[in-house]
Coordinates of C-alpha atoms and ligand atoms in Angstrom, one line a residue:
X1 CA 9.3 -34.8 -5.9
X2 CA 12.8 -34.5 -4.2
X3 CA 15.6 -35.3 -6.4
X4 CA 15.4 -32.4 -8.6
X5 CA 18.5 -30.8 -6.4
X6 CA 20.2 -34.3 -6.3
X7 CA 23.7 -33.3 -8.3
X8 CA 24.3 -30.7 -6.0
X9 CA 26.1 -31.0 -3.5
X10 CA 25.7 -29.2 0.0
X11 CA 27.1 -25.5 -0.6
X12 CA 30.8 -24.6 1.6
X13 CA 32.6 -22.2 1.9
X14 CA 36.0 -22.7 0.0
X15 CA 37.2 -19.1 0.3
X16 CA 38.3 -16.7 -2.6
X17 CA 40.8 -19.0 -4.5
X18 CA 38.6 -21.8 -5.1
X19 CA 37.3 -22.6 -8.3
X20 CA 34.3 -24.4 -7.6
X21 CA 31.4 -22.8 -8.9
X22 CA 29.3 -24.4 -6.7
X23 CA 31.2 -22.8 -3.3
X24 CA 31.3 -19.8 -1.5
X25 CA 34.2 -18.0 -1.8
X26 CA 33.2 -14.9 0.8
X27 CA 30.4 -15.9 2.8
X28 CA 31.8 -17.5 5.4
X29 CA 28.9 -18.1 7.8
X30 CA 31.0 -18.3 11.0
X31 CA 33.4 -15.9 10.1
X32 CA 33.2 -13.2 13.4
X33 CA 33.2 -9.5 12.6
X34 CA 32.4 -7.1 15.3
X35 CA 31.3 -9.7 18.0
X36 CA 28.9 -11.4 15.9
X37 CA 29.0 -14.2 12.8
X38 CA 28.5 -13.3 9.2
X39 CA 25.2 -15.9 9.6
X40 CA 24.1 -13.8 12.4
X41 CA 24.8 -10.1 11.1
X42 CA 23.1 -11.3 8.0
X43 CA 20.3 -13.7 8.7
X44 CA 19.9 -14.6 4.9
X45 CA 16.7 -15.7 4.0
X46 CA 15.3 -17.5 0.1
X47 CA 12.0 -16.1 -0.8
X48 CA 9.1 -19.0 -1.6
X49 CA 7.2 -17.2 -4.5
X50 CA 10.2 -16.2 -7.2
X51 CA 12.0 -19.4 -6.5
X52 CA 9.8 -22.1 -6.2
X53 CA 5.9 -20.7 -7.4
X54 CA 7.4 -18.2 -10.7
X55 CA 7.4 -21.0 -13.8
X56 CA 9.1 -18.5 -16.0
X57 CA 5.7 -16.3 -17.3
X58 CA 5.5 -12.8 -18.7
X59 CA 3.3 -10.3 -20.4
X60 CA 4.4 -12.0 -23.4
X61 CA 4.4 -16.0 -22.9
X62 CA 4.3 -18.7 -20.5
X63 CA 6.3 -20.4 -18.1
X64 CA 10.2 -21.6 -19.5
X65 CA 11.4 -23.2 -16.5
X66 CA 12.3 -26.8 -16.1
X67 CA 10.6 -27.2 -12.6
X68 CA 8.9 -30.3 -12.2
X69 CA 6.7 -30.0 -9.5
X70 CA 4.9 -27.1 -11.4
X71 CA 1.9 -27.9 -13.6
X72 CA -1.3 -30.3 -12.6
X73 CA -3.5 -29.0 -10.2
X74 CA -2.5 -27.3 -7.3
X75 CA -3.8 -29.4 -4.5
X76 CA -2.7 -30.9 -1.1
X77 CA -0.4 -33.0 -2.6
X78 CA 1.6 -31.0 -5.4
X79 CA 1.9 -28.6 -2.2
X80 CA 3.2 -31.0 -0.1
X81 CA 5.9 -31.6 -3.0
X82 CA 6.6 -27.9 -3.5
X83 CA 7.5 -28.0 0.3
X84 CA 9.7 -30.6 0.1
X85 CA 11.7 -29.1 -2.6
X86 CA 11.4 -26.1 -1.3
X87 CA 13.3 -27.5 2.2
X88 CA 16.0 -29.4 -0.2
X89 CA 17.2 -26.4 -1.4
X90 CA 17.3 -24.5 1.4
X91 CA 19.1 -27.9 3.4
X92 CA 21.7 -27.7 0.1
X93 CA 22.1 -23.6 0.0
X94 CA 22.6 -23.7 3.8
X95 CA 20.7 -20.0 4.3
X96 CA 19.3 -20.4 8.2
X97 CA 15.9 -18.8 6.9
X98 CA 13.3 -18.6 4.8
X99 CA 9.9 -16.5 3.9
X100 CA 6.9 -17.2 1.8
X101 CA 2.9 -15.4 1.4
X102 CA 0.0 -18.2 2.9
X103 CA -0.5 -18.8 -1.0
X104 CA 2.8 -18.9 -2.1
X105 CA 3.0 -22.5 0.0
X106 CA -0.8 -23.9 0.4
X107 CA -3.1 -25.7 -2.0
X108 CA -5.4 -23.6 -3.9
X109 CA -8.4 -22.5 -2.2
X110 CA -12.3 -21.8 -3.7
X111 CA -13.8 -20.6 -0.5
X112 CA -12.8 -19.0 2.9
X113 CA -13.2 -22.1 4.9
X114 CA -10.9 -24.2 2.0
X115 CA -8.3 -21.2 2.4
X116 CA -8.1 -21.9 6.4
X117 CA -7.9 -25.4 6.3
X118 CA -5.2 -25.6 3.1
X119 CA -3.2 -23.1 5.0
X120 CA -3.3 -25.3 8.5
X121 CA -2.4 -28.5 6.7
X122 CA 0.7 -27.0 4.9
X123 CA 1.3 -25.2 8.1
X124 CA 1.8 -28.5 10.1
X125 CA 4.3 -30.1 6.9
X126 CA 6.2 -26.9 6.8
X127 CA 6.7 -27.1 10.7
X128 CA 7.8 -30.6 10.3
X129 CA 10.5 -29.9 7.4
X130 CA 11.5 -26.9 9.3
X131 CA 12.5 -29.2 12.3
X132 CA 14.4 -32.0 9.5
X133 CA 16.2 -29.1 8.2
X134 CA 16.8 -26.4 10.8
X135 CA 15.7 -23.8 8.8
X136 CA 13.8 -21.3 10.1
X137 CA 11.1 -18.6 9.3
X138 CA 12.2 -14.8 9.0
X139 CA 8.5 -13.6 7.9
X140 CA 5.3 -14.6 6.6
X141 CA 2.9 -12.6 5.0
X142 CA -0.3 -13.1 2.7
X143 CA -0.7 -12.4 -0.8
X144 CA -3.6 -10.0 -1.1
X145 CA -2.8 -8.8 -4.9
X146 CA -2.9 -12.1 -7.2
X147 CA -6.6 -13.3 -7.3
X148 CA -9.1 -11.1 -8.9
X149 CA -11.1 -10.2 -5.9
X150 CA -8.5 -8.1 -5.1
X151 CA -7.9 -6.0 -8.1
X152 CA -9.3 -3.0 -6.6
X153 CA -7.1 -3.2 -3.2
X154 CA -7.5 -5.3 0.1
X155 CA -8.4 -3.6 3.2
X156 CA -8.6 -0.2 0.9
X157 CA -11.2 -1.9 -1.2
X158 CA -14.3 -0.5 -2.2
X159 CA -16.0 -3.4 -1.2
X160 CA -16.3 -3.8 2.9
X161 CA -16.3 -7.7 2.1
X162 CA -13.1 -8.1 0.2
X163 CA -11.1 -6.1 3.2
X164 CA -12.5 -9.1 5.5
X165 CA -11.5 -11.7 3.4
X166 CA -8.5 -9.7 3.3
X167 CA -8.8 -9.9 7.2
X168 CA -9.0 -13.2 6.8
X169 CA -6.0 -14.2 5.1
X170 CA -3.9 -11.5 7.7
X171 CA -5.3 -13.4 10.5
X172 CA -4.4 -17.0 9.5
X173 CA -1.4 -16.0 7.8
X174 CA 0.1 -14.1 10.7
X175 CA -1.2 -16.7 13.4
X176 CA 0.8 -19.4 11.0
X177 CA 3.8 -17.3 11.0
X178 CA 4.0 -17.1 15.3
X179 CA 3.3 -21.0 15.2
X180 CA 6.5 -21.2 13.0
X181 CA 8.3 -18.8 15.3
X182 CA 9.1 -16.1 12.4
X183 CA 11.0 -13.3 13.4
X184 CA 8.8 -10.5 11.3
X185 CA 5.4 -10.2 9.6
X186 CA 5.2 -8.4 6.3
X187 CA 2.9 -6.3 4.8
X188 CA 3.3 -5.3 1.2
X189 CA 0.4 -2.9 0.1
X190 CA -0.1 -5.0 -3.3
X191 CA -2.7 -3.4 -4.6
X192 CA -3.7 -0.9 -2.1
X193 CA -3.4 2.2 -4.2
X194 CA -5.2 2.9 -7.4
X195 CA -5.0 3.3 -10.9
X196 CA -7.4 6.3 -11.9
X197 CA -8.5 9.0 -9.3
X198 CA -12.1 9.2 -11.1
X199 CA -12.9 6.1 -9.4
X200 CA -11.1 6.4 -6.4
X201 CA -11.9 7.9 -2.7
X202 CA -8.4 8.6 -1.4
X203 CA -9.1 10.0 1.9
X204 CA -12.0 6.7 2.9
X205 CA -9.4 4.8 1.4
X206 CA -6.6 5.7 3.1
X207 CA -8.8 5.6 6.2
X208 CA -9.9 2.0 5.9
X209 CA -5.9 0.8 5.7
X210 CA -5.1 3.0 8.7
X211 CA -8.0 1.4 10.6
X212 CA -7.0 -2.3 8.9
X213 CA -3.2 -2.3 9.8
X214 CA -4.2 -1.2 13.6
X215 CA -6.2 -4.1 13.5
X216 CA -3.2 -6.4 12.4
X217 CA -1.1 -4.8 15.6
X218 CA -4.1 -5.5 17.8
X219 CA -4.3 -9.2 16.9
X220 CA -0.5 -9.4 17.0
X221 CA -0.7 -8.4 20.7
X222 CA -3.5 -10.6 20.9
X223 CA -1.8 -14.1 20.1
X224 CA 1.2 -13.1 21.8
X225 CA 3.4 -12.7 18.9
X226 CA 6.9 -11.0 20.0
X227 CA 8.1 -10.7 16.0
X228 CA 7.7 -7.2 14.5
X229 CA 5.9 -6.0 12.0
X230 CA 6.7 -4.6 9.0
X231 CA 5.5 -2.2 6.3
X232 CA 7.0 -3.1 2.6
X233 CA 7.2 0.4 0.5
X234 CA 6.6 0.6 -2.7
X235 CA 5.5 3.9 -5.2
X236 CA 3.7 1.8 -8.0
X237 CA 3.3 -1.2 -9.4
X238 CA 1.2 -2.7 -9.4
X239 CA -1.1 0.3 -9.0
X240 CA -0.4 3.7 -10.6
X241 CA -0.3 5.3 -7.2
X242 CA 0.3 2.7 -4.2
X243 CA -0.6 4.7 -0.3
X244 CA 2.9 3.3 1.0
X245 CA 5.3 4.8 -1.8
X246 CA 8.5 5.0 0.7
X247 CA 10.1 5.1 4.1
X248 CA 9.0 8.8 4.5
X249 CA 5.8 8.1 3.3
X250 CA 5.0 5.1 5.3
X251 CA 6.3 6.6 8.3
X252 CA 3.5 9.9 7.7
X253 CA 0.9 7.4 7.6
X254 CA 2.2 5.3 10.6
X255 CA 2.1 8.6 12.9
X256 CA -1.3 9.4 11.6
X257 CA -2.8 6.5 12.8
X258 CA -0.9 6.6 16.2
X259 CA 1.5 3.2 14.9
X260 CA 5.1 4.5 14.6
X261 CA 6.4 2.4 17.7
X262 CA 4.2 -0.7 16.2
X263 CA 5.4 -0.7 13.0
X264 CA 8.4 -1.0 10.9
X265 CA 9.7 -0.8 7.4
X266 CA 11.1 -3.9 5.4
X267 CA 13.2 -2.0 2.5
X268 CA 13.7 -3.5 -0.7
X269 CA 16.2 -1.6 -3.0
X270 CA 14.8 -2.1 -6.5
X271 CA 11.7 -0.1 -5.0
X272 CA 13.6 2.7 -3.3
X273 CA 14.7 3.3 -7.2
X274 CA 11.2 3.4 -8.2
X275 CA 10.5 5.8 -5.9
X276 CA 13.2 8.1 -7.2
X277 CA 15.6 7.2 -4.3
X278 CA 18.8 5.1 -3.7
X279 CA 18.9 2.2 -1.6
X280 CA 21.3 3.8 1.1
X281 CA 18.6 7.1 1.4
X282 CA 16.0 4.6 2.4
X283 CA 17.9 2.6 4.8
X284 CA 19.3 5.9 6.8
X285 CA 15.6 7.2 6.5
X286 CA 14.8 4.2 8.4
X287 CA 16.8 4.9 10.7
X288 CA 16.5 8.4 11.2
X289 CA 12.7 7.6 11.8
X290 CA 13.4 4.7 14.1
X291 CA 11.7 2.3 11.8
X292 CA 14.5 0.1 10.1
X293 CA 13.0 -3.8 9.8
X294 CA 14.3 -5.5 7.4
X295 CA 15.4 -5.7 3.9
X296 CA 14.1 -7.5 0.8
X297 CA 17.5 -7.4 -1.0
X298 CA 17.3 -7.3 -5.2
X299 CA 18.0 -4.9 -7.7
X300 CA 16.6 -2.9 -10.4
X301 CA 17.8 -2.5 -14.3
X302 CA 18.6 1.2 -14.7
X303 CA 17.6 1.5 -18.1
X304 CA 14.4 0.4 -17.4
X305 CA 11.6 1.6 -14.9
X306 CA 9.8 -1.4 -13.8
X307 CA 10.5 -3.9 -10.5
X308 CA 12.9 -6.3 -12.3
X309 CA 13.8 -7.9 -9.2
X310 CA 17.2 -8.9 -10.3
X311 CA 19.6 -10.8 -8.0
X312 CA 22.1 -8.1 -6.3
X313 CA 25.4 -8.0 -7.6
X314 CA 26.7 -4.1 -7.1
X315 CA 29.1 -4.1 -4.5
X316 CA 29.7 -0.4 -4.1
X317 CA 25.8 -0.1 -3.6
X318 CA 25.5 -3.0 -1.0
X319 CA 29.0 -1.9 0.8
X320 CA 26.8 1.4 1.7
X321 CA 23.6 -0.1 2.8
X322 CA 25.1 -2.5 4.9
X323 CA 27.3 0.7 6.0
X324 CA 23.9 2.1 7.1
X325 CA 22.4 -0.8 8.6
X326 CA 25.5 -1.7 10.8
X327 CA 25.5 2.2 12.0
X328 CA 21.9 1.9 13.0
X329 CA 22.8 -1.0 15.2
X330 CA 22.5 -4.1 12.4
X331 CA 19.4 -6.2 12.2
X332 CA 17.9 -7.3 15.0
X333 CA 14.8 -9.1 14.1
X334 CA 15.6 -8.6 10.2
X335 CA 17.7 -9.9 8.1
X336 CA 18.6 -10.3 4.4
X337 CA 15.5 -12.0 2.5
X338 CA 16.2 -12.3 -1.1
X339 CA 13.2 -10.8 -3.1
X340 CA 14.8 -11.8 -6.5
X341 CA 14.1 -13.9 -9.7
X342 CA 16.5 -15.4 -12.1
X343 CA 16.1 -14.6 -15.5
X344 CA 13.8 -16.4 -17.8
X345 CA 16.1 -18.2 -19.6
X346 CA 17.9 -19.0 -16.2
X347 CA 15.8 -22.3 -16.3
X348 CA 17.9 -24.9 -14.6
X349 CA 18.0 -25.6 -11.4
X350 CA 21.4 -25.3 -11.5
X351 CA 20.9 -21.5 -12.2
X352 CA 19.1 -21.4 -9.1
X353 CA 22.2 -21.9 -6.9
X354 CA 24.1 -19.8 -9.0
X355 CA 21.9 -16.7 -8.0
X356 CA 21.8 -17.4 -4.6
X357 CA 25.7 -18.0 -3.9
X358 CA 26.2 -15.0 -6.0
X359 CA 24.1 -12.7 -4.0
X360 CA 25.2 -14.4 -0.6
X361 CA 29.2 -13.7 -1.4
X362 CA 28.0 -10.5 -2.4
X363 CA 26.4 -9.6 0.8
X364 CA 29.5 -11.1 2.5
X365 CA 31.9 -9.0 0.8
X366 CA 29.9 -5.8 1.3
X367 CA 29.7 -6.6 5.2
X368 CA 33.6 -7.3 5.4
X369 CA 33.4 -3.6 3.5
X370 CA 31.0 -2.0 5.9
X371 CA 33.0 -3.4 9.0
X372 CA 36.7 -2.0 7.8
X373 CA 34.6 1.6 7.2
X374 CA 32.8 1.3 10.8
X375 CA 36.6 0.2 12.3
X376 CA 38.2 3.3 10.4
X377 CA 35.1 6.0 10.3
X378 CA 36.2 8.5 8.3
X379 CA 32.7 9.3 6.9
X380 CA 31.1 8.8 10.3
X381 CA 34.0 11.3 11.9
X382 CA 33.6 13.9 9.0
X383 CA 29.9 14.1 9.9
X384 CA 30.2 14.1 13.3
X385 CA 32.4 17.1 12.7
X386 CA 30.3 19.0 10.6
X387 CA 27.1 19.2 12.6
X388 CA 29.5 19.3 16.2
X389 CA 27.9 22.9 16.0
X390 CA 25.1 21.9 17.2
X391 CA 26.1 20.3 20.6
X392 CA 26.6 23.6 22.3
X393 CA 25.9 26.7 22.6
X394 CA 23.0 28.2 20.4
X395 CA 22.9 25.3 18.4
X396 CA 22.1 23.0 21.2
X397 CA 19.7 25.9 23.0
X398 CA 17.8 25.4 19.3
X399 CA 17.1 21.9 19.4
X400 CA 16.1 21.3 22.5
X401 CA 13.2 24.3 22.3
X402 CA 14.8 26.3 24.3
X403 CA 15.7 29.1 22.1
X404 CA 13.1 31.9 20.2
X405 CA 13.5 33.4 16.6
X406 CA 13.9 36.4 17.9
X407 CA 17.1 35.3 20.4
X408 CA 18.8 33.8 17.2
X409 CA 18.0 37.5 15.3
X410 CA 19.6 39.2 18.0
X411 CA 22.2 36.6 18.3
X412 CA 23.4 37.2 14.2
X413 CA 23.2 41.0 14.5
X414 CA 25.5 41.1 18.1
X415 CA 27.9 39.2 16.3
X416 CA 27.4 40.9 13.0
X417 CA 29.3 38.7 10.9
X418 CA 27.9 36.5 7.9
X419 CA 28.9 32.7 8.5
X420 CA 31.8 31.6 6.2
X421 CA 30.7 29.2 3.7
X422 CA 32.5 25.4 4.5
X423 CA 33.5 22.6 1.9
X424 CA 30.7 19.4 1.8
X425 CA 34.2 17.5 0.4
X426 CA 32.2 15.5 -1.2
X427 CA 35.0 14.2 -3.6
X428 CA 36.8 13.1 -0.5
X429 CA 34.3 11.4 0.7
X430 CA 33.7 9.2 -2.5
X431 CA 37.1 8.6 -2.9
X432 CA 36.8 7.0 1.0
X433 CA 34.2 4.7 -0.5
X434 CA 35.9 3.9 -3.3
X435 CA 38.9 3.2 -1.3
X436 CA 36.7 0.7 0.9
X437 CA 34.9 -1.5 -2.0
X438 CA 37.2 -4.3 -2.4
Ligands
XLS501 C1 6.5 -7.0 -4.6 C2 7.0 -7.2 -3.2 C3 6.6 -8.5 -2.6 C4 6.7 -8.5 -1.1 C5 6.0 -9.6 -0.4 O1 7.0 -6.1 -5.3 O2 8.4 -7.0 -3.2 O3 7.3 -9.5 -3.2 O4 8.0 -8.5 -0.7 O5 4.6 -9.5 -0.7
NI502 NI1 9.6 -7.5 -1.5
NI503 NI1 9.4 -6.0 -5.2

């Protein structure tokens, strides 16, 4: 089915002058920045499912994509072809990884034992395009929200039989990602929420995902597999309420059940928005927490309140994220996986590229931002200089248990003075970003 990508050429890097729409002008993959490469502080990854599975449906009407491998029966060998084009445009696009859901890549399945043995075979050709290409896995993870039997949830299903068939697919699917030598395992809750509390146990469902993604971390350990693992947040959608709504959230749940070292979080902007949050509060919550993964980079639209999954293109908004993530140390087993769809009429595969070298010299010029802010930390120094209270004195005595409530009482009415109110200069402080996006 090759070919489809054959007028393309393989994508360079021509730098900011060039006129080539078909070049990267910023992402420079060997470009060093603070000890590392651009390729290896970013670690870009193309998603399977938007890219190469998606024909163009909505609520409304079918597919409107020209993709010619889509259509006919899904079966050993129209997967085998998906694969291959798959691997073309990832040999063409040069990202170093990729990530995809068991489904997203294997023939279709009617029973358990079809589902194991589909996988394996597309398993084995992926391994052996992976090794004509280069390209390598980020994460796998396994769709547990499309077919019917899981409309009511996965492991928090009502039904003790659907969670093992959802055992099932986490089993093969994370056993097919340490074969491939993926960096990270995903687990997006899909549909483990619910959409109307008169039908819904919360506490024994709540209990059965505790219990399930304990399970996942004990098989992990089992096989061997050194990758981490990470939770995907998300508030709703498709559920009314989903049990891992953000990084605060997820990270509750992940202390209940005795998995915060285990487990981490792979953000994805367009559902920190959802969640009434900014892409940059999630990232430092991460952080703060100890939990930062990885990042499914997209965007939402803001008139709207639904996961558009749009390619990125803010560069003030990416600047600060990749501010964040280079602050908590960068990625380390992460990277940059592109959760994102092109528009429906974006049908070409033309438009494909487009998206993708749009959103890579995005993320490029956002990390040149972030480094010049990390080599001349003016935000980091301000903050640094508004909590220094707290390294001495009282301050410190306070955080590290060692003072009472009734010392810090006495403490305020020796010194008898009420503490002098101090500027947040937050208008600075924007203008310092603004200043940086370039
Ligand atoms: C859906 C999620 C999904 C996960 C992988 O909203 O973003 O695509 O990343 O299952
Ligand atoms: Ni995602
Ligand atoms: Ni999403």
């Amino acid at each position: 089915m090759s070919g489809y990508f054959d007028h393309i050429d393989p994508i360079k890097f021509e730098g900011k002058d060039s006129d080539n729409d078909f070049a990267f002008k910023y992402y420079d993959k060997d470009k060093m920045l603070m000890g590392k490469t651009m390729a290896e502080h970013l670690r870009v990854a193309v998603c399977y499912w938007h890219n190469f599975c998606w024909d163009g449906f909505d609520v409304f009407g079918g597919g409107t994509f020209n993709r010619p491998w889509h259509g006919g029966s899904n079966d050993r060998t129209s997967a085998e072809a998906k694969t291959d084009v798959a691997f073309d445009f990832f040999a063409r696009l040069g990202n170093p990884f990729f990530t995809f859901h068991d489904v997203d890549a294997m023939a279709e399945a009617q029973t358990p034992r079809e589902h194991v043995d589909n996988l394996a075979h597309i398993v084995d050709y992926i391994e052996g395009k992976m090794g004509e290409t280069g390209t390598k896995l980020l994460w796998g993870t396994a769709n547990m929200f499309s077919h019917p039997r899981f409309m009511a949830g996965a492991s928090t299903n009502p039904n003790p039989n659907v969670a093992a068939f959802a055992a099932l697919q986490v089993k093969h699917a994370l056993e097919a990602t340490h074969r491939l030598g993926g960096a990270g395992y995903v687990l997006w809750g899909g549909r483990e929420g619910y959409d109307t509390i008169l039908n819904t146990k919360v506490g024994q469902e709540m209990e059965q995902l505790g219990r399930f993604v304990s399970m996942v971390v004990e098989h992990k350990h089992k096989i061997g597999f050194k990758g981490d693992i990470w939770i995907e947040p998300k508030p709703h959608e498709p559920t009314k309420h989903q049990y891992d709504r953000d990084v605060g959230t997820v990270y509750g749940f992940l202390k209940a059940y005795g998995l915060e070292n285990e487990v981490g979080v792979n953000i994805e902007p367009n559902h920190a928005t959802l969640a009434g949050h900014n892409f940059e509060h999630e990232v430092e919550m991460a952080n703060a927490l100890g939990i930062f993964g990885s990042i499914d980079f997209n965007r939402g639209d803001p008139q709207n309140g639904w996961d558009t999954d749009q390619f990125p293109n803010d560069l003030r908004e990416n600047t600060m994220a990749l501010y964040y993530i280079l602050k908590g140390g960068g990625f380390k087993n992460g990277g940059s996986n592109f959760d994102a769809k092109v528009r429906r009429q974006s049908r070409d595969a033309d438009d494909l590229f487009h998206a993708h070298i749009g959103a890579m010299d995005l993320l490029a010029r956002a990390l040149e931002n972030a480094v010049a802010m990390i080599e001349n930390d003016k935000l980091g120094a301000f903050r640094d200089q508004r909590y220094a209270g707290w390294e001495s004195g009282l301050g410190k005595k306070m955080l590290d248990g060692k003072a009472t409530l009734e010392e810090m009482s006495d403490y305020c009415l020796d010194k008898n003075e009420s503490p002098a109110p101090v500027s947040g200069r937050q208008e600075y402080l924007e203008n310092v970003v603004t200043q940086a996006v370039k």
